[in-house]
Amino acid sequence: MLLWLFCAAVAVSATFILALSLGPLKTAGNVRTLRMLAFVQYAAAAVLAAARVTGAA
């Protein structure tokens, strides 16, 4: 159960970062880095969810 909550928290964090990079921070110089960070977080959440579903975690 705790792993699902952690996975959800990571996904919410990634969504928040992506929303900021597409909204108020879209003119920032490091917007590409922010979007890459959001992508990495989404990938980590997907790996955690896949591991939980397959029984590896």
mmCIF file of C-alpha atoms in Angstrom:
data_model
loop_
_atom_site.group_PDB
_atom_site.id
_atom_site.type_symbol
_atom_site.label_atom_id
_atom_site.label_comp_id
_atom_site.label_asym_id
_atom_site.label_seq_id
_atom_site.Cartn_x
_atom_site.Cartn_y
_atom_site.Cartn_z
ATOM 1 C CA MET A 1 0.000 0.000 0.000
ATOM 2 C CA LEU A 2 2.803 2.388 0.864
ATOM 3 C CA LEU A 3 4.445 1.807 -2.511
ATOM 4 C CA TRP A 4 1.235 2.855 -4.283
ATOM 5 C CA LEU A 5 1.106 6.052 -2.239
ATOM 6 C CA PHE A 6 4.737 6.804 -3.039
ATOM 7 C CA CYS A 7 4.115 6.125 -6.726
ATOM 8 C CA ALA A 8 1.131 8.479 -6.683
ATOM 9 C CA ALA A 9 3.166 11.174 -4.924
ATOM 10 C CA VAL A 10 5.893 10.932 -7.564
ATOM 11 C CA ALA A 11 3.320 11.176 -10.353
ATOM 12 C CA VAL A 12 1.668 14.214 -8.740
ATOM 13 C CA SER A 13 5.065 15.865 -8.342
ATOM 14 C CA ALA A 14 5.875 15.228 -11.999
ATOM 15 C CA THR A 15 2.519 16.642 -13.051
ATOM 16 C CA PHE A 16 3.110 19.765 -10.975
ATOM 17 C CA ILE A 17 6.581 20.296 -12.462
ATOM 18 C CA LEU A 18 5.255 19.745 -15.984
ATOM 19 C CA ALA A 19 2.385 22.178 -15.396
ATOM 20 C CA LEU A 20 4.806 24.813 -14.169
ATOM 21 C CA SER A 21 7.121 24.299 -17.126
ATOM 22 C CA LEU A 22 4.211 24.659 -19.558
ATOM 23 C CA GLY A 23 2.704 27.613 -17.710
ATOM 24 C CA PRO A 24 4.433 30.320 -15.708
ATOM 25 C CA LEU A 25 7.972 29.020 -16.212
ATOM 26 C CA LYS A 26 7.804 28.433 -19.971
ATOM 27 C CA THR A 27 10.106 31.390 -20.619
ATOM 28 C CA ALA A 28 12.732 30.245 -18.105
ATOM 29 C CA GLY A 29 16.128 29.284 -19.404
ATOM 30 C CA ASN A 30 16.079 25.827 -17.866
ATOM 31 C CA VAL A 31 12.591 24.788 -19.013
ATOM 32 C CA ARG A 32 14.013 21.821 -20.949
ATOM 33 C CA THR A 33 15.672 20.560 -17.773
ATOM 34 C CA LEU A 34 12.403 20.866 -15.851
ATOM 35 C CA ARG A 35 10.518 18.903 -18.499
ATOM 36 C CA MET A 36 13.214 16.223 -18.503
ATOM 37 C CA LEU A 37 12.938 15.976 -14.722
ATOM 38 C CA ALA A 38 9.178 15.488 -15.029
ATOM 39 C CA PHE A 39 9.729 12.776 -17.656
ATOM 40 C CA VAL A 40 12.208 10.964 -15.400
ATOM 41 C CA GLN A 41 9.728 11.099 -12.531
ATOM 42 C CA TYR A 42 6.946 9.695 -14.730
ATOM 43 C CA ALA A 43 9.280 6.901 -15.829
ATOM 44 C CA ALA A 44 10.201 6.107 -12.220
ATOM 45 C CA ALA A 45 6.532 5.992 -11.236
ATOM 46 C CA ALA A 46 5.796 3.667 -14.146
ATOM 47 C CA VAL A 47 8.661 1.346 -13.174
ATOM 48 C CA LEU A 48 7.471 1.263 -9.557
ATOM 49 C CA ALA A 49 3.906 0.512 -10.615
ATOM 50 C CA ALA A 50 5.046 -2.209 -13.026
ATOM 51 C CA ALA A 51 7.210 -3.791 -10.343
ATOM 52 C CA ARG A 52 4.310 -3.796 -7.912
ATOM 53 C CA VAL A 53 1.877 -5.283 -10.437
ATOM 54 C CA THR A 54 4.277 -8.039 -11.494
ATOM 55 C CA GLY A 55 5.068 -8.895 -7.879
ATOM 56 C CA ALA A 56 8.731 -7.935 -8.034
ATOM 57 C CA ALA A 57 8.350 -5.347 -5.258
#
